[in-house]
Amino acid sequence: MAGSGSGPVNLNRFRKEKARAATKARADENALKYGRTKAQNAAESADEARAQRLLDGHRRDPDTE
């Protein structure tokens, strides 16, 4: 290390940064795999509500559920 210009390395900091990077990488991978945006969830809920209203509107006897 003579002449490299770098000081001592804090191994605890290195270990924690490596763990954080791995956790973030896993979270990003899961977000791509399973995650949906708030807008997507809201759009799906609105579509389901619209479909339910449409179905309810075509009932022969509106009082029967």
Tab-separated table of N, CA and C in Angstrom:
chain	number	residue	atom	x	y	z
A	1	MET	N	0.819	-1.195	0.000
A	1	MET	CA	0.000	0.000	0.000
A	1	MET	C	0.858	1.253	0.000
A	2	ALA	N	2.114	1.078	-0.013
A	2	ALA	CA	3.003	2.225	0.004
A	2	ALA	C	2.830	3.027	-1.280
A	3	GLY	N	2.541	4.308	-1.120
A	3	GLY	CA	2.416	5.165	-2.281
A	3	GLY	C	1.042	5.140	-2.926
A	4	SER	N	0.089	4.383	-2.361
A	4	SER	CA	-1.237	4.317	-2.977
A	4	SER	C	-2.059	5.568	-2.683
A	5	GLY	N	-1.759	6.252	-1.609
A	5	GLY	CA	-2.454	7.502	-1.315
A	5	GLY	C	-3.756	7.322	-0.562
A	6	SER	N	-4.179	6.094	-0.336
A	6	SER	CA	-5.426	5.893	0.388
A	6	SER	C	-5.124	5.641	1.859
A	7	GLY	N	-6.035	6.091	2.700
A	7	GLY	CA	-5.878	5.897	4.132
A	7	GLY	C	-6.418	4.554	4.551
A	8	PRO	N	-6.521	4.358	5.830
A	8	PRO	CA	-7.060	3.088	6.326
A	8	PRO	C	-8.536	2.927	5.954
A	9	VAL	N	-8.946	1.706	5.792
A	9	VAL	CA	-10.313	1.400	5.387
A	9	VAL	C	-11.101	0.959	6.611
A	10	ASN	N	-12.246	1.566	6.822
A	10	ASN	CA	-13.112	1.176	7.923
A	10	ASN	C	-13.936	-0.014	7.438
A	11	LEU	N	-13.608	-1.201	7.937
A	11	LEU	CA	-14.253	-2.415	7.457
A	11	LEU	C	-15.726	-2.481	7.843
A	12	ASN	N	-16.084	-1.924	8.993
A	12	ASN	CA	-17.499	-1.917	9.391
A	12	ASN	C	-18.314	-1.082	8.419
A	13	ARG	N	-17.798	0.060	8.034
A	13	ARG	CA	-18.503	0.918	7.080
A	13	ARG	C	-18.624	0.216	5.731
A	14	PHE	N	-17.542	-0.419	5.303
A	14	PHE	CA	-17.552	-1.143	4.033
A	14	PHE	C	-18.605	-2.247	4.064
A	15	ARG	N	-18.654	-3.012	5.158
A	15	ARG	CA	-19.612	-4.116	5.287
A	15	ARG	C	-21.040	-3.596	5.257
A	16	LYS	N	-21.305	-2.508	5.985
A	16	LYS	CA	-22.660	-1.952	6.027
A	16	LYS	C	-23.073	-1.384	4.669
A	17	GLU	N	-22.170	-0.718	3.978
A	17	GLU	CA	-22.487	-0.182	2.652
A	17	GLU	C	-22.780	-1.299	1.666
A	18	LYS	N	-22.024	-2.396	1.774
A	18	LYS	CA	-22.246	-3.540	0.904
A	18	LYS	C	-23.619	-4.157	1.184
A	19	ALA	N	-23.995	-4.269	2.458
A	19	ALA	CA	-25.305	-4.820	2.832
A	19	ALA	C	-26.428	-3.920	2.338
A	20	ARG	N	-26.243	-2.604	2.463
A	20	ARG	CA	-27.264	-1.658	1.979
A	20	ARG	C	-27.439	-1.778	0.469
A	21	ALA	N	-26.336	-1.894	-0.248
A	21	ALA	CA	-26.408	-2.011	-1.703
A	21	ALA	C	-27.127	-3.298	-2.108
A	22	ALA	N	-26.850	-4.385	-1.398
A	22	ALA	CA	-27.513	-5.650	-1.711
A	22	ALA	C	-29.004	-5.554	-1.424
A	23	THR	N	-29.368	-4.920	-0.307
A	23	THR	CA	-30.779	-4.761	0.046
A	23	THR	C	-31.497	-3.901	-0.980
A	24	LYS	N	-30.856	-2.824	-1.397
A	24	LYS	CA	-31.474	-1.947	-2.393
A	24	LYS	C	-31.643	-2.673	-3.723
A	25	ALA	N	-30.655	-3.452	-4.115
A	25	ALA	CA	-30.741	-4.203	-5.368
A	25	ALA	C	-31.901	-5.197	-5.306
A	26	ARG	N	-32.053	-5.860	-4.169
A	26	ARG	CA	-33.155	-6.817	-4.023
A	26	ARG	C	-34.501	-6.097	-4.044
A	27	ALA	N	-34.579	-4.944	-3.382
A	27	ALA	CA	-35.826	-4.176	-3.369
A	27	ALA	C	-36.190	-3.705	-4.774
A	28	ASP	N	-35.211	-3.245	-5.520
A	28	ASP	CA	-35.472	-2.806	-6.894
A	28	ASP	C	-35.939	-3.971	-7.765
A	29	GLU	N	-35.330	-5.124	-7.551
A	29	GLU	CA	-35.722	-6.312	-8.312
A	29	GLU	C	-37.166	-6.698	-7.989
A	30	ASN	N	-37.524	-6.662	-6.710
A	30	ASN	CA	-38.891	-6.997	-6.304
A	30	ASN	C	-39.893	-5.967	-6.806
A	31	ALA	N	-39.487	-4.707	-6.839
A	31	ALA	CA	-40.385	-3.666	-7.332
A	31	ALA	C	-40.716	-3.895	-8.802
A	32	LEU	N	-39.723	-4.309	-9.565
A	32	LEU	CA	-39.976	-4.597	-10.973
A	32	LEU	C	-40.843	-5.840	-11.132
A	33	LYS	N	-40.631	-6.802	-10.257
A	33	LYS	CA	-41.319	-8.079	-10.371
A	33	LYS	C	-42.762	-8.002	-9.884
A	34	TYR	N	-42.979	-7.374	-8.734
A	34	TYR	CA	-44.292	-7.390	-8.094
A	34	TYR	C	-44.958	-6.020	-7.979
A	35	GLY	N	-44.188	-4.989	-7.975
A	35	GLY	CA	-44.697	-3.670	-7.636
A	35	GLY	C	-45.526	-3.032	-8.723
A	36	ARG	N	-46.463	-2.244	-8.287
A	36	ARG	CA	-47.274	-1.453	-9.203
A	36	ARG	C	-47.388	-0.065	-8.602
A	37	THR	N	-47.524	0.902	-9.464
A	37	THR	CA	-47.596	2.265	-8.979
A	37	THR	C	-48.967	2.541	-8.370
A	38	LYS	N	-49.032	3.609	-7.622
A	38	LYS	CA	-50.290	4.023	-7.001
A	38	LYS	C	-51.334	4.322	-8.077
A	39	ALA	N	-50.907	4.908	-9.171
A	39	ALA	CA	-51.823	5.219	-10.276
A	39	ALA	C	-52.388	3.944	-10.899
A	40	GLN	N	-51.560	2.923	-11.025
A	40	GLN	CA	-52.042	1.659	-11.576
A	40	GLN	C	-53.075	1.020	-10.658
A	41	ASN	N	-52.804	1.064	-9.346
A	41	ASN	CA	-53.768	0.507	-8.390
A	41	ASN	C	-55.084	1.273	-8.435
A	42	ALA	N	-55.022	2.595	-8.514
A	42	ALA	CA	-56.230	3.417	-8.559
A	42	ALA	C	-57.010	3.151	-9.842
A	43	ALA	N	-56.319	3.015	-10.953
A	43	ALA	CA	-56.986	2.746	-12.224
A	43	ALA	C	-57.699	1.396	-12.194
A	44	GLU	N	-57.058	0.403	-11.609
A	44	GLU	CA	-57.685	-0.916	-11.524
A	44	GLU	C	-58.913	-0.874	-10.625
A	45	SER	N	-58.829	-0.167	-9.508
A	45	SER	CA	-59.977	-0.037	-8.614
A	45	SER	C	-61.136	0.670	-9.311
A	46	ALA	N	-60.827	1.710	-10.074
A	46	ALA	CA	-61.869	2.436	-10.797
A	46	ALA	C	-62.518	1.545	-11.851
A	47	ASP	N	-61.715	0.744	-12.527
A	47	ASP	CA	-62.263	-0.178	-13.533
A	47	ASP	C	-63.176	-1.220	-12.898
A	48	GLU	N	-62.762	-1.735	-11.733
A	48	GLU	CA	-63.588	-2.723	-11.042
A	48	GLU	C	-64.910	-2.107	-10.587
A	49	ALA	N	-64.845	-0.883	-10.062
A	49	ALA	CA	-66.065	-0.210	-9.617
A	49	ALA	C	-66.995	0.064	-10.795
A	50	ARG	N	-66.424	0.479	-11.923
A	50	ARG	CA	-67.220	0.741	-13.128
A	50	ARG	C	-67.897	-0.539	-13.613
A	51	ALA	N	-67.152	-1.626	-13.615
A	51	ALA	CA	-67.713	-2.905	-14.056
A	51	ALA	C	-68.842	-3.352	-13.123
A	52	GLN	N	-68.664	-3.142	-11.820
A	52	GLN	CA	-69.706	-3.533	-10.859
A	52	GLN	C	-70.967	-2.679	-11.054
A	53	ARG	N	-70.793	-1.377	-11.282
A	53	ARG	CA	-71.955	-0.502	-11.533
A	53	ARG	C	-72.673	-0.915	-12.812
A	54	LEU	N	-71.920	-1.254	-13.832
A	54	LEU	CA	-72.506	-1.677	-15.104
A	54	LEU	C	-73.297	-2.968	-14.919
A	55	LEU	N	-72.732	-3.891	-14.179
A	55	LEU	CA	-73.409	-5.147	-13.919
A	55	LEU	C	-74.675	-4.926	-13.088
A	56	ASP	N	-74.564	-4.098	-12.057
A	56	ASP	CA	-75.731	-3.813	-11.223
A	56	ASP	C	-76.822	-3.091	-12.009
A	57	GLY	N	-76.433	-2.302	-12.974
A	57	GLY	CA	-77.395	-1.570	-13.789
A	57	GLY	C	-78.197	-2.474	-14.716
A	58	HIS	N	-77.727	-3.675	-14.959
A	58	HIS	CA	-78.421	-4.587	-15.856
A	58	HIS	C	-79.240	-5.639	-15.118
A	59	ARG	N	-79.439	-5.459	-13.825
A	59	ARG	CA	-80.248	-6.410	-13.063
A	59	ARG	C	-81.718	-6.257	-13.433
A	60	ARG	N	-82.408	-7.353	-13.417
A	60	ARG	CA	-83.835	-7.308	-13.705
A	60	ARG	C	-84.609	-6.770	-12.524
A	61	ASP	N	-84.232	-7.200	-11.317
A	61	ASP	CA	-84.898	-6.748	-10.104
A	61	ASP	C	-83.860	-6.009	-9.249
A	62	PRO	N	-83.835	-4.688	-9.257
A	62	PRO	CA	-82.799	-3.935	-8.558
A	62	PRO	C	-82.777	-4.162	-7.044
A	63	ASP	N	-83.902	-4.625	-6.442
A	63	ASP	CA	-83.930	-4.807	-5.006
A	63	ASP	C	-83.235	-6.102	-4.591
A	64	THR	N	-83.103	-7.048	-5.469
A	64	THR	CA	-82.493	-8.327	-5.153
A	64	THR	C	-80.981	-8.231	-5.282
A	65	GLU	N	-80.294	-8.701	-4.241
A	65	GLU	CA	-78.827	-8.685	-4.314
A	65	GLU	C	-78.286	-10.046	-4.174
